[in-house]
XYZ file of C-alpha atoms in Angstrom:
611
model
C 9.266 -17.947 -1.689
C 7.791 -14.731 -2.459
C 9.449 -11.461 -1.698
C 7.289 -8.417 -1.954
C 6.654 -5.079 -1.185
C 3.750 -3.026 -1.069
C 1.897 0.764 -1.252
C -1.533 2.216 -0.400
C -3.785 3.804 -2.741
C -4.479 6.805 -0.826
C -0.991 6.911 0.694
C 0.761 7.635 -2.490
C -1.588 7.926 -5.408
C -2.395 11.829 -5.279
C -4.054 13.332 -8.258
C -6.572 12.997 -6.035
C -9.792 14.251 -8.474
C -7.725 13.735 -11.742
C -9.794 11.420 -14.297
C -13.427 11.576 -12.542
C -12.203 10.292 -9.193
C -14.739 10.500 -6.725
C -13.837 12.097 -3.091
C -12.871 9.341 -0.376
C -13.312 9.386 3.371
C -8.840 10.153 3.438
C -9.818 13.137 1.069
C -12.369 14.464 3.822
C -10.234 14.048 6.219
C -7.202 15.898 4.936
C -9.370 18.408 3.547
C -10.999 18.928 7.031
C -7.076 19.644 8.328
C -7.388 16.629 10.959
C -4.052 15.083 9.525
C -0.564 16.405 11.133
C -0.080 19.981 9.914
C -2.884 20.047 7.784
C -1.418 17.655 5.418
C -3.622 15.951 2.813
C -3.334 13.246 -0.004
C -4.010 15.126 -2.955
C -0.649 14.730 -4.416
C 1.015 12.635 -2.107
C 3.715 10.575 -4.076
C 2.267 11.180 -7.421
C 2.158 7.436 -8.273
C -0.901 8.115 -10.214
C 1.547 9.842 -12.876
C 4.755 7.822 -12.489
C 3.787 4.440 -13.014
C 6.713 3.908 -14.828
C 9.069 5.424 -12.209
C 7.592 3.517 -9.444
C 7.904 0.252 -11.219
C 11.557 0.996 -12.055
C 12.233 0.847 -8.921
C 10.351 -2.276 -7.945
C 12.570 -3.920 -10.762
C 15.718 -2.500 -8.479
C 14.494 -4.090 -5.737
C 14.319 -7.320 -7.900
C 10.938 -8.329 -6.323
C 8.798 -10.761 -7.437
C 5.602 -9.549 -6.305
C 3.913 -6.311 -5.704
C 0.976 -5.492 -3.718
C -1.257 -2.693 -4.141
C -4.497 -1.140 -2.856
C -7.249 0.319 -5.514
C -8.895 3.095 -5.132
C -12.834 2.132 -4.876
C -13.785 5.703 -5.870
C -11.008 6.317 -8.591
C -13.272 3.468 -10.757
C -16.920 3.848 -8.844
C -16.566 7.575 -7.421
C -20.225 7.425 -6.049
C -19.404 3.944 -4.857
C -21.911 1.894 -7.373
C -21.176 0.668 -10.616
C -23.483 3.716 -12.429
C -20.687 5.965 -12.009
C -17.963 4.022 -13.395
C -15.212 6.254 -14.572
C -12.915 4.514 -17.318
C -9.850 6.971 -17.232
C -9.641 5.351 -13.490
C -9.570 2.112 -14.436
C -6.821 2.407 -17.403
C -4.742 3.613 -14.441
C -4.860 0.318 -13.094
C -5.196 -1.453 -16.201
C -1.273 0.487 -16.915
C 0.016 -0.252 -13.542
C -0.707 -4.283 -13.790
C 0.405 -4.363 -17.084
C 3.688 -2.643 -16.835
C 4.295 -4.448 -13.492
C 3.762 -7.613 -15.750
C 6.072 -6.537 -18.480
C 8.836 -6.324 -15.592
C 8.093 -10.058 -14.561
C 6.317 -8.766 -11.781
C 3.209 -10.593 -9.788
C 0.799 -7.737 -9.230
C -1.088 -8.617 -5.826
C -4.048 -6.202 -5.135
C -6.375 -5.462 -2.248
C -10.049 -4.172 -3.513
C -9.629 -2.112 -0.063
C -7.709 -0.151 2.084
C -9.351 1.951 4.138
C -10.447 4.405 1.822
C -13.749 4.151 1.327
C -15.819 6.572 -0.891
C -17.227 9.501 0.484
C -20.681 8.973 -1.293
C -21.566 5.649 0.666
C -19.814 7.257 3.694
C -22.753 9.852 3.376
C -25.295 7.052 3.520
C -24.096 5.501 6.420
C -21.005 3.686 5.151
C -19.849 0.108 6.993
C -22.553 0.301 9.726
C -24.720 0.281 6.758
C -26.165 -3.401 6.055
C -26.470 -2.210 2.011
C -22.732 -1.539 1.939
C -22.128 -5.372 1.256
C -23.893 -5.616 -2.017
C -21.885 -2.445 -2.806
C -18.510 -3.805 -2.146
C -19.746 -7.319 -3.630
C -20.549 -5.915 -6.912
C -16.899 -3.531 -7.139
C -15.214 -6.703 -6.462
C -17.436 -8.368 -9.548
C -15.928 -5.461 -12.059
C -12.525 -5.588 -10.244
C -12.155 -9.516 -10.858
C -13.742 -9.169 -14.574
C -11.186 -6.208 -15.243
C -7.818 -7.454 -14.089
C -8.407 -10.466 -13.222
C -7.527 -12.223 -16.448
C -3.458 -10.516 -14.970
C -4.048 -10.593 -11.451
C -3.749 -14.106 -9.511
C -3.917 -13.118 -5.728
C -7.044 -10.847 -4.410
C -6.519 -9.364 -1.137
C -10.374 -8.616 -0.169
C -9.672 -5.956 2.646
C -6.453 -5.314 4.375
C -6.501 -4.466 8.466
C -10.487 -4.433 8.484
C -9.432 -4.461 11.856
C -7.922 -0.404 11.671
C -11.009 0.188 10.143
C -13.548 -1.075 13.010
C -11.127 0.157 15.741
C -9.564 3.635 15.010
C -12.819 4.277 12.313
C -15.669 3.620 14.422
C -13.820 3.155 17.642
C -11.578 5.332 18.934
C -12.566 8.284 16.050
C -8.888 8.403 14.918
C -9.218 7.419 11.408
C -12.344 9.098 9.283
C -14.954 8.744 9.273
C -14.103 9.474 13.100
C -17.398 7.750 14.801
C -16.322 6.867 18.536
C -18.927 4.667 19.181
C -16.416 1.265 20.149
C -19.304 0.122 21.934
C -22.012 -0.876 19.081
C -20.289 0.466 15.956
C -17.288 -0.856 15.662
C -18.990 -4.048 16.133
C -21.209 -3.439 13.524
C -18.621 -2.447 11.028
C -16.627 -6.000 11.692
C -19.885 -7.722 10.959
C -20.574 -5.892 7.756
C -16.804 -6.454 6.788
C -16.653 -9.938 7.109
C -19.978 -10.331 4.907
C -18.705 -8.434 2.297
C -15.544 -10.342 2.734
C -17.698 -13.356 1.692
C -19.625 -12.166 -0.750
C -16.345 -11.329 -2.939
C -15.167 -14.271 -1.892
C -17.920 -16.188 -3.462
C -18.369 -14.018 -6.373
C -14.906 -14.972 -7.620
C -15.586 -19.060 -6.278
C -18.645 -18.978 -8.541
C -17.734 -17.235 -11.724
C -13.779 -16.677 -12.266
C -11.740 -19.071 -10.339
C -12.305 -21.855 -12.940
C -11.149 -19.282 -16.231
C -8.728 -16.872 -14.192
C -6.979 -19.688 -11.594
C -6.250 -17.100 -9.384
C -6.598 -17.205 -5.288
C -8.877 -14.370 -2.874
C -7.887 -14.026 0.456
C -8.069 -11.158 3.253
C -4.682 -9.745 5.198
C -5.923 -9.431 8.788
C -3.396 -7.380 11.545
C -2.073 -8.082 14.884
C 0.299 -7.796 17.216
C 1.568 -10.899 19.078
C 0.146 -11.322 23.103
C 2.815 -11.868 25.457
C 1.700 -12.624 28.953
C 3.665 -10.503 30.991
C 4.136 -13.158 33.790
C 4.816 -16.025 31.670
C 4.169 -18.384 34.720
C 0.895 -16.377 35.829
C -2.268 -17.948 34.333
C -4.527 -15.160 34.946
C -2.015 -12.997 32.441
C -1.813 -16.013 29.943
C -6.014 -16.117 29.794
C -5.585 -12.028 29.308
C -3.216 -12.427 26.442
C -5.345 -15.118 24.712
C -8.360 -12.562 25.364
C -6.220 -9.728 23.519
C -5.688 -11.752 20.392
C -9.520 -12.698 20.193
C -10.165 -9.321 20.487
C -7.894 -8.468 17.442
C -7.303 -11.023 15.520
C -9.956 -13.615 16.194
C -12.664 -10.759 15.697
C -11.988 -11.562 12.033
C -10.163 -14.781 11.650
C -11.896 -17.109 13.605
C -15.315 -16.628 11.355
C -13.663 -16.757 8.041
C -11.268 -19.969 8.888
C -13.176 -21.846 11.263
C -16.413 -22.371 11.575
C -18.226 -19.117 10.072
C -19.034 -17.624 13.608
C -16.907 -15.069 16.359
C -15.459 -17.606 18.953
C -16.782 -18.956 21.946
C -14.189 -16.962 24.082
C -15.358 -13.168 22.491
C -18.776 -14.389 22.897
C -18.485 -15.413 26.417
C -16.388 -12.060 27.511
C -18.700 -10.143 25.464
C -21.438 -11.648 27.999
C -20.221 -11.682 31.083
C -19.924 -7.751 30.504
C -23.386 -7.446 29.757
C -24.410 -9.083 32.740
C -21.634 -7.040 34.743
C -23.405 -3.727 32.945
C -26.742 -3.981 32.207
C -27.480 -0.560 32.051
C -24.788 0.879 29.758
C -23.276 -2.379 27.857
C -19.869 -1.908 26.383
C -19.910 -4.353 23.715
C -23.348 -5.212 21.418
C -21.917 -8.272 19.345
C -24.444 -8.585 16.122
C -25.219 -12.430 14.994
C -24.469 -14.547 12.249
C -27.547 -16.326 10.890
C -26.938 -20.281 10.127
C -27.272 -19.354 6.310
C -24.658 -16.292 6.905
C -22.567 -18.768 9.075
C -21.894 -20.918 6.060
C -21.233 -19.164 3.481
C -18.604 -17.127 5.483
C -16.658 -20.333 6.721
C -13.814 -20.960 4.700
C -14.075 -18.551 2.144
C -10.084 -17.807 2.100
C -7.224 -19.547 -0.192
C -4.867 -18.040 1.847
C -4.324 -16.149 5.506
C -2.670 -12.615 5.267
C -0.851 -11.499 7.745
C 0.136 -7.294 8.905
C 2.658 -7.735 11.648
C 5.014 -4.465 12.668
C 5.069 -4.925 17.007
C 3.615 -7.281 20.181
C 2.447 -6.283 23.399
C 2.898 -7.882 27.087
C -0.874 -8.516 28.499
C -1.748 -8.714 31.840
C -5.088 -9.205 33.338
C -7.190 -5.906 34.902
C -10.589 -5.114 35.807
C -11.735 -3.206 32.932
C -15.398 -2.580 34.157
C -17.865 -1.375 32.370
C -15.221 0.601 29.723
C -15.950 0.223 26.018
C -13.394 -0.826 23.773
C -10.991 -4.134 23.910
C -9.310 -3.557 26.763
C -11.958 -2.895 29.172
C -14.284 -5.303 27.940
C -11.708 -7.721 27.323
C -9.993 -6.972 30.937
C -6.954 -7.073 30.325
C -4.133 -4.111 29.935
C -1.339 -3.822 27.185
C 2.196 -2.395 27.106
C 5.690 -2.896 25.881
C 9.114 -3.762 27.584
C 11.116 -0.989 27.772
C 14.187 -2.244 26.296
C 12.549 -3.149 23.001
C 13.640 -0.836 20.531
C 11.586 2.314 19.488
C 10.291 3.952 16.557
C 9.194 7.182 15.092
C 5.896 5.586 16.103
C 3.736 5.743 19.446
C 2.892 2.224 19.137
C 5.084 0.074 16.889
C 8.011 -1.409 19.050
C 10.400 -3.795 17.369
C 10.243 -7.046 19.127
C 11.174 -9.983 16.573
C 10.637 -13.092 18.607
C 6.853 -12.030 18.207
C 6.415 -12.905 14.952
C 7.668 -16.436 15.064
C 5.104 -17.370 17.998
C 2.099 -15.237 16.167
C 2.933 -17.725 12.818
C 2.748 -20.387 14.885
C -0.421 -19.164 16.644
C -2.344 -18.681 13.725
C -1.070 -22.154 12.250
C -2.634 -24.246 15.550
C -5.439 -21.997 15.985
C -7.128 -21.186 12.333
C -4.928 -23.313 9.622
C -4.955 -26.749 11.418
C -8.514 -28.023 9.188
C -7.925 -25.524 6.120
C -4.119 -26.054 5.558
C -4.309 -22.809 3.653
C -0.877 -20.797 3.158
C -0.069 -17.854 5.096
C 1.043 -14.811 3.433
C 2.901 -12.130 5.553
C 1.565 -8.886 3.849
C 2.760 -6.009 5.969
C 5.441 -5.896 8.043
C 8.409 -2.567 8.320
C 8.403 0.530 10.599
C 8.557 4.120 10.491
C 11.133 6.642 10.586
C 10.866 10.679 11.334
C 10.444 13.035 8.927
C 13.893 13.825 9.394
C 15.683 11.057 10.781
C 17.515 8.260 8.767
C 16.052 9.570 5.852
C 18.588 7.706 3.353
C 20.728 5.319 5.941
C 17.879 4.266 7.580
C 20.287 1.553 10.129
C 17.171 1.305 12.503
C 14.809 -0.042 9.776
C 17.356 -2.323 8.198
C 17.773 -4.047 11.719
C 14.328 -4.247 12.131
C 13.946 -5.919 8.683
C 16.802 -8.004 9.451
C 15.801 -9.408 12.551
C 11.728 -9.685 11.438
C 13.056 -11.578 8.281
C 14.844 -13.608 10.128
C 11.970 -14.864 12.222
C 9.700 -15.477 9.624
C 12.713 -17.872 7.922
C 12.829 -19.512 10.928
C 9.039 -19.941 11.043
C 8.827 -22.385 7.692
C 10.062 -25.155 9.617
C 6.525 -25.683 10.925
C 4.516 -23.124 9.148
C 3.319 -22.504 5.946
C 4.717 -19.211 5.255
C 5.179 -18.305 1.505
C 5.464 -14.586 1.136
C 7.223 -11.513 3.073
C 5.955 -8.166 2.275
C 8.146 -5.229 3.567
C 5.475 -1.999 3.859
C 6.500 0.045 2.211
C 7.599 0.821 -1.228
C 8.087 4.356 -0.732
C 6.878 6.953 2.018
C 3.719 8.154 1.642
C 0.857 9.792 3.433
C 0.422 8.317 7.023
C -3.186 8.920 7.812
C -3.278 11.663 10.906
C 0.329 11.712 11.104
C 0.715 12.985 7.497
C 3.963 12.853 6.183
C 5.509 12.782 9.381
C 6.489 9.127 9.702
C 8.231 7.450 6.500
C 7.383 4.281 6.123
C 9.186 3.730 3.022
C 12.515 1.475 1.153
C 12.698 4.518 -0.680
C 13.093 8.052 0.379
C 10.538 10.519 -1.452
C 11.274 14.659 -1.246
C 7.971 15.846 -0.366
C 9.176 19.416 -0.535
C 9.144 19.026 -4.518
C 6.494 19.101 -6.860
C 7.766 16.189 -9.178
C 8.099 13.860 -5.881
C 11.718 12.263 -6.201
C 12.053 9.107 -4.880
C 15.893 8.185 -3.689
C 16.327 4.445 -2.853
C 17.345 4.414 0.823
C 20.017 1.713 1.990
C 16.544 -0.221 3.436
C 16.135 -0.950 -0.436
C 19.646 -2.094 -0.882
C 19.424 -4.747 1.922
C 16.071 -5.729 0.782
C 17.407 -6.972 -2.650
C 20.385 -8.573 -0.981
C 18.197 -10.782 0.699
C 15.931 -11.440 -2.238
C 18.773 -12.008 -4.586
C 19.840 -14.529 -2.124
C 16.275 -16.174 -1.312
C 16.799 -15.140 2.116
C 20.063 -14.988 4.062
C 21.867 -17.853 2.345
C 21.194 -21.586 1.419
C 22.972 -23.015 4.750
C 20.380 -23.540 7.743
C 22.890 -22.437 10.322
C 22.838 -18.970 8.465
C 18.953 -18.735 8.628
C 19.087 -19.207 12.153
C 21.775 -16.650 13.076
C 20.828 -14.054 10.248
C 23.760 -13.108 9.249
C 23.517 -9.538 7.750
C 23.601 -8.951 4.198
C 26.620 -6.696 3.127
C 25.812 -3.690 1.685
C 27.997 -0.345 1.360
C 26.632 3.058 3.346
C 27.131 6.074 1.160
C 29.658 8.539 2.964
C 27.203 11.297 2.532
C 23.500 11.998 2.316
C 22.447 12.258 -1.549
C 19.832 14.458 -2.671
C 16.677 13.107 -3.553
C 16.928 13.387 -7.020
C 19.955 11.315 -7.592
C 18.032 8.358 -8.566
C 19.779 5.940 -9.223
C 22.437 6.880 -7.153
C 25.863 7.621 -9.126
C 27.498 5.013 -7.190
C 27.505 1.147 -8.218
C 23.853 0.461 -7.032
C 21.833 -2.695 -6.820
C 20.032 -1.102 -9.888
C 22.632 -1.852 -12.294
C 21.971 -5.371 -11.491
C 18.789 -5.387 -14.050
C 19.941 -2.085 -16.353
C 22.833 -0.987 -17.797
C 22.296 2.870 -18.036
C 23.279 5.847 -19.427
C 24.257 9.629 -17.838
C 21.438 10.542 -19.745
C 19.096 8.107 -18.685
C 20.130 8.854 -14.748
C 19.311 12.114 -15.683
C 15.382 11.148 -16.832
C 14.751 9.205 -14.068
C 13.922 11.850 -12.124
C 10.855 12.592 -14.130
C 9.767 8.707 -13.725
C 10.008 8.019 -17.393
C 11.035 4.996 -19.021
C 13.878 5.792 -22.166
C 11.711 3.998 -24.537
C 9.065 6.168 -23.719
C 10.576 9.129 -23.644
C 11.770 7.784 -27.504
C 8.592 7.295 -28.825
C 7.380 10.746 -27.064
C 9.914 12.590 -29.170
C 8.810 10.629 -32.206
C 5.401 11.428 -32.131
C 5.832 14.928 -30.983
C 9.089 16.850 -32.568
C 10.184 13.601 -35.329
C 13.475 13.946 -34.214
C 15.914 11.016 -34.775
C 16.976 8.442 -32.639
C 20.791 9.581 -33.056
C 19.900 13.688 -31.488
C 17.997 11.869 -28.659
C 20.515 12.659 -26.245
C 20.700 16.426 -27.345
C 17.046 16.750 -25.640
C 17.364 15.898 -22.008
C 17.300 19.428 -20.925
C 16.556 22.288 -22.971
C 15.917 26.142 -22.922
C 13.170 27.034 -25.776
C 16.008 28.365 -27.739
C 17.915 25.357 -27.856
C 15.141 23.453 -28.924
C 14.119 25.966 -31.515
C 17.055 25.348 -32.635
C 17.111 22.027 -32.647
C 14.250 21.684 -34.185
C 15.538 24.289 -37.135
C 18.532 21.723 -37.502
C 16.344 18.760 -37.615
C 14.589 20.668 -40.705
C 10.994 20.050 -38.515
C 9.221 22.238 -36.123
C 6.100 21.313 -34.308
C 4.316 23.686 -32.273
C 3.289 22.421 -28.658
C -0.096 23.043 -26.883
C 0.244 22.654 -23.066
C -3.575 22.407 -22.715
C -5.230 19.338 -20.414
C -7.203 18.286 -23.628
C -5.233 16.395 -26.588
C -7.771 17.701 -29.283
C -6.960 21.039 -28.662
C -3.283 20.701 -29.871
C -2.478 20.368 -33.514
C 1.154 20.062 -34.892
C 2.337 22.480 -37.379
C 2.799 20.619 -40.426
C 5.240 22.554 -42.147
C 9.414 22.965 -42.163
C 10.180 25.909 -40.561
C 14.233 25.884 -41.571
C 15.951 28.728 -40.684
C 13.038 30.634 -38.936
C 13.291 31.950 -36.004
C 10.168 30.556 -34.219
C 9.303 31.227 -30.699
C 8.220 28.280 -28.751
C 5.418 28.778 -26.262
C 6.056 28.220 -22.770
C 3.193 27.840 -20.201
C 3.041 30.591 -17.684
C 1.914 27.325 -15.055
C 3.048 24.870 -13.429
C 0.660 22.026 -15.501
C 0.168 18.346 -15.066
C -1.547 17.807 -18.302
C -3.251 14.168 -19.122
C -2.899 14.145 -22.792
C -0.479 16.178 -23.864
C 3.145 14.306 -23.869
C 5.805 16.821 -22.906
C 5.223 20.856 -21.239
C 7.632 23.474 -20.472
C 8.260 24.762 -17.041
C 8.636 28.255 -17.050
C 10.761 29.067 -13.762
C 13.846 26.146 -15.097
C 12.881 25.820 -18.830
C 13.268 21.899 -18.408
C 11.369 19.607 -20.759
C 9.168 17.173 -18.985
C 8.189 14.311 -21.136
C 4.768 12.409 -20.025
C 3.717 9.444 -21.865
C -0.243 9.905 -21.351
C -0.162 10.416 -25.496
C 1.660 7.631 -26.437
């Protein structure tokens, strides 16, 4: 069984026009102050600088798997393959590789959501040309990575795209037109869906061996009379709405289902004048080659819904031209989000759904690849109870699932909090706790993160079927007081010390996401200090390291310029001279050069972009 977890490009990337990268839709959109405060993305967690840091901690979590979004414009920043940029790509290139050095499966979806502003300009998803776009970044994307990278998430919730994109106008590029563009989007989605699909099928499956699917969201459909028929037809309507607007042409027969189609009509004969819906068609030749082009079905579950039936008249959008209406049962637990209620016993019967209604011809595996909730800004921000329980109890469910469904993988979103679309930084998503209020983004494991690895250290909640069914609780100790984001690792016996025995000092560099061996072989090539003084260097004023540097008979001067030819060591010994070390009078984040000087705290940063 696969145990996962899972981050956004846009969400936590940041450096958000560092190496050539081209301006997304999420870029636009922050910079046009539409997200909560006037937040944007541009830094967000940093991850594009802490690679290292970030996959420490996946290697504390003791996953086995880690999924991840790229960045279409960070490699293609006009959106085509003419405008490749290669420092975008390394990126990538370090991220898989280092998650592979820590015996971890990198997973990676060619898209989420964030969709270059250039082919946004020209029209974007409602724009047929837009397949042949995505079709040939998926061709570089599999030719890149795929010789490391096994499992190809094609898009994940296409539906968020279609709906809040081009539906509702709450996600850029903030078209509310739910009544022919939305539709139009879906249709473009699942051909490019196809097309990437077949691109790898035809020229990399048989060298690479790896697997493309597509990780489709949705909430389970409760009828909310149980014994009412009317409200069981409305439910079924509300996952063929959501779910079956992508799933049923991709696993079943290459078409949208006879039940959309038939709702979908009986509201244009109900509203001739002003239809709600305009469903495009599949030709036969489009019909088969998007049937079946999935090696697995992924899953983004976080909440369900009790459906009843309504009159939704001649209303755009699902409901109304679905009729039905959607709520929640009061007693299910809340979240720091509007429409994410925690209600277990959903999951289990969605699995189960999908299994009869998609999976019963194609036998294909089913992946969950999203599934956690949010907390405020504020709120639980290390002993985050509410999420654990939720975990706990959505874990459970999906255990209990694999006695009739082929489930193989549980994805907790997310890694780490990160940038939640309009609501900014506002709702934490994250297993791990990240201090937005400071420029070198901290990330403090929350106890979320502990329970996670208790339950993949023990495959689950224990080897005894009577335990998977009553989920018992994986023990795990609450710390008596809120730490401060940069205590990472925690100085209490953590999970972490299950992988790495460390060092004060090496507590100490965590904070700047570094791994010790890196940090070795930065001092090496910059100051040729010894191994043995290493641990003289963890913090230092210029005139301790001039000093330092006069004891270690070597001096080298250092450039804090963006541009590695620009910086030249001093080749001679300076012993005994009092040399004055230049300190930057900014706050840099230099590419190339591998350590800078702060001048407000003197600390030594140490990047390994040189190395």
């Amino acid at each position: 069984f696969q145990w996962a977890t899972s981050a956004e490009s846009f969400k936590v990337e940041g450096g958000w026009l560092e190496g050539g990268k081209g301006e997304t839709i999420w870029d636009r959109f922050g910079h046009d102050n539409l997200a909560f405060e006037n937040q944007t993305a541009d830094l967000a967690c940093d991850s594009y600088n802490k690679v290292e840091y970030d996959v420490y901690l996946l290697r504390g979590l003791q996953v086995n798997t880690y999924q991840f979004s790229i960045s279409w414009a960070r490699i293609f920043p006009s959106g085509h393959r003419d405008s490749q940029t290669e420092k975008g790509v390394l990126y990538y290139d370090k991220l898989i590789n280092t998650l592979i050095e820590s015996g971890i499966q990198p997973v990676v979806t060619l898209y989420h959501w964030d969709l270059p502003q250039a082919l946004q300009d020209n029209g974007g998803w409602t724009n047929p040309t837009i397949v042949d776009a995505f079709k040939d970044y998926a061709d570089f994307c599999f030719s890149r990575f795929g010789d490391r990278v096994k499992t190809w998430n094609t898009f994940s919730s296409p539906w968020v795209v279609s709906h809040a994109g081009h539906g509702t106008g709450e996600h850029p590029p903030g078209v509310k037109d739910y009544a022919s563009s939305s539709y139009q989007v879906t249709h473009n989605i699942i051909k490019s869906h196809a097309e990437a699909w077949h691109v790898y099928n035809d020229n990399y499956r048989a060298t690479q061996g790896g697997i493309v699917g597509i990780a489709l969201n949705s909430d389970w459909a409760e009828p909310k009379t149980p014994t009412n028929s009317e409200d069981i037809a409305a439910a079924d309507r509300y996952l063929q709405f959501m779910l079956g607007w992508f799933a049923h042409p991709i696993f079943v027969d290459g078409d949208y289902s006879v039940a959309l189609k038939t709702q979908i009509e009986l509201k244009l004969k109900e509203c001739p004048s002003s239809p709600p819906a305009v469903l495009p068609v599949f030709t036969s030749e489009e019909k088969a080659r998007i049937k079946g082009t999935a090696d697995f079905f992924g899953l983004n579950h976080f909440t369900s819904r009790l459906v009843n039936t309504v009159k939704g008249g001649c209303t755009s959008g699902p409901g109304g031209v679905g009729d039905y209406a959607a709520g929640v049962d009061p007693s299910w637990p809340s979240t720091a989000s509007d429409w994410i209620y925690s209600a277990p016993w959903g999951l289990r019967r969605l699995l189960n759904y999908i299994s009869l209604e998609y999976l019963s011809a194609t036998k294909v595996p089913i992946y969950i690849t999203g599934n956690g909730m949010p907390t405020a800004y504020s709120s639980e921000t290390i002993n985050d109870v509410s999420r654990v329980e939720y975990l706990r109890r959505y874990i459970n469910e999906a255990l209990k699932a694999t006695d009739g469904v082929d489930v193989q993988r549980f994805t907790v979103q997310s890694l780490m909090d990160g940038f939640e679309g309009p609501q900014g930084y506002s709702e934490r998503f994250g297993l791990t706790h990240v201090n937005f209020e400071d420029a070198n983004r901290p990330r403090t494991p929350k106890q979320s993160a502990y329970f996670f690895s208790g339950v993949i250290e023990n495959n689950g909640f224990g080897t005894h079927a009577s335990e998977v069914k009553t989920a018992r609780q994986v023990t795990f100790t609450y710390r008596s007081t809120n730490p401060t984001p940069s205590e990472v690792p925690s100085k209490s016996k953590v999970i972490w010390e299950i992988f790495s025995s460390q060092s004060k000092f090496q507590r100490k560099i965590k904070k700047t996401g570094i791994f010790l061996s890196t940090i070795l072989k930065a001092l090496l090539h910059c100051f040729k200090v010894k191994a043995s003084d290493l641990e003289l260097c963890h913090t230092l004023s210029a005139t301790t390291l001039s000093k330092l540097m006069q004891k270690l008979g070597t001096y080298t001067m250092i450039n804090t310029g963006l541009n590695r030819k620009e910086w030249s060591p001093l080749p001679s010994t300076l012993t005994g001279q009092n040399q004055e070390i230049p300190i930057s009078k900014k706050t840099l984040m230099p590419q190339d050069v591998c350590c800078r000087f702060i001048d407000t705290t003197h600390f030594v940063q140490f990047y390994s972009k040189s190395v």
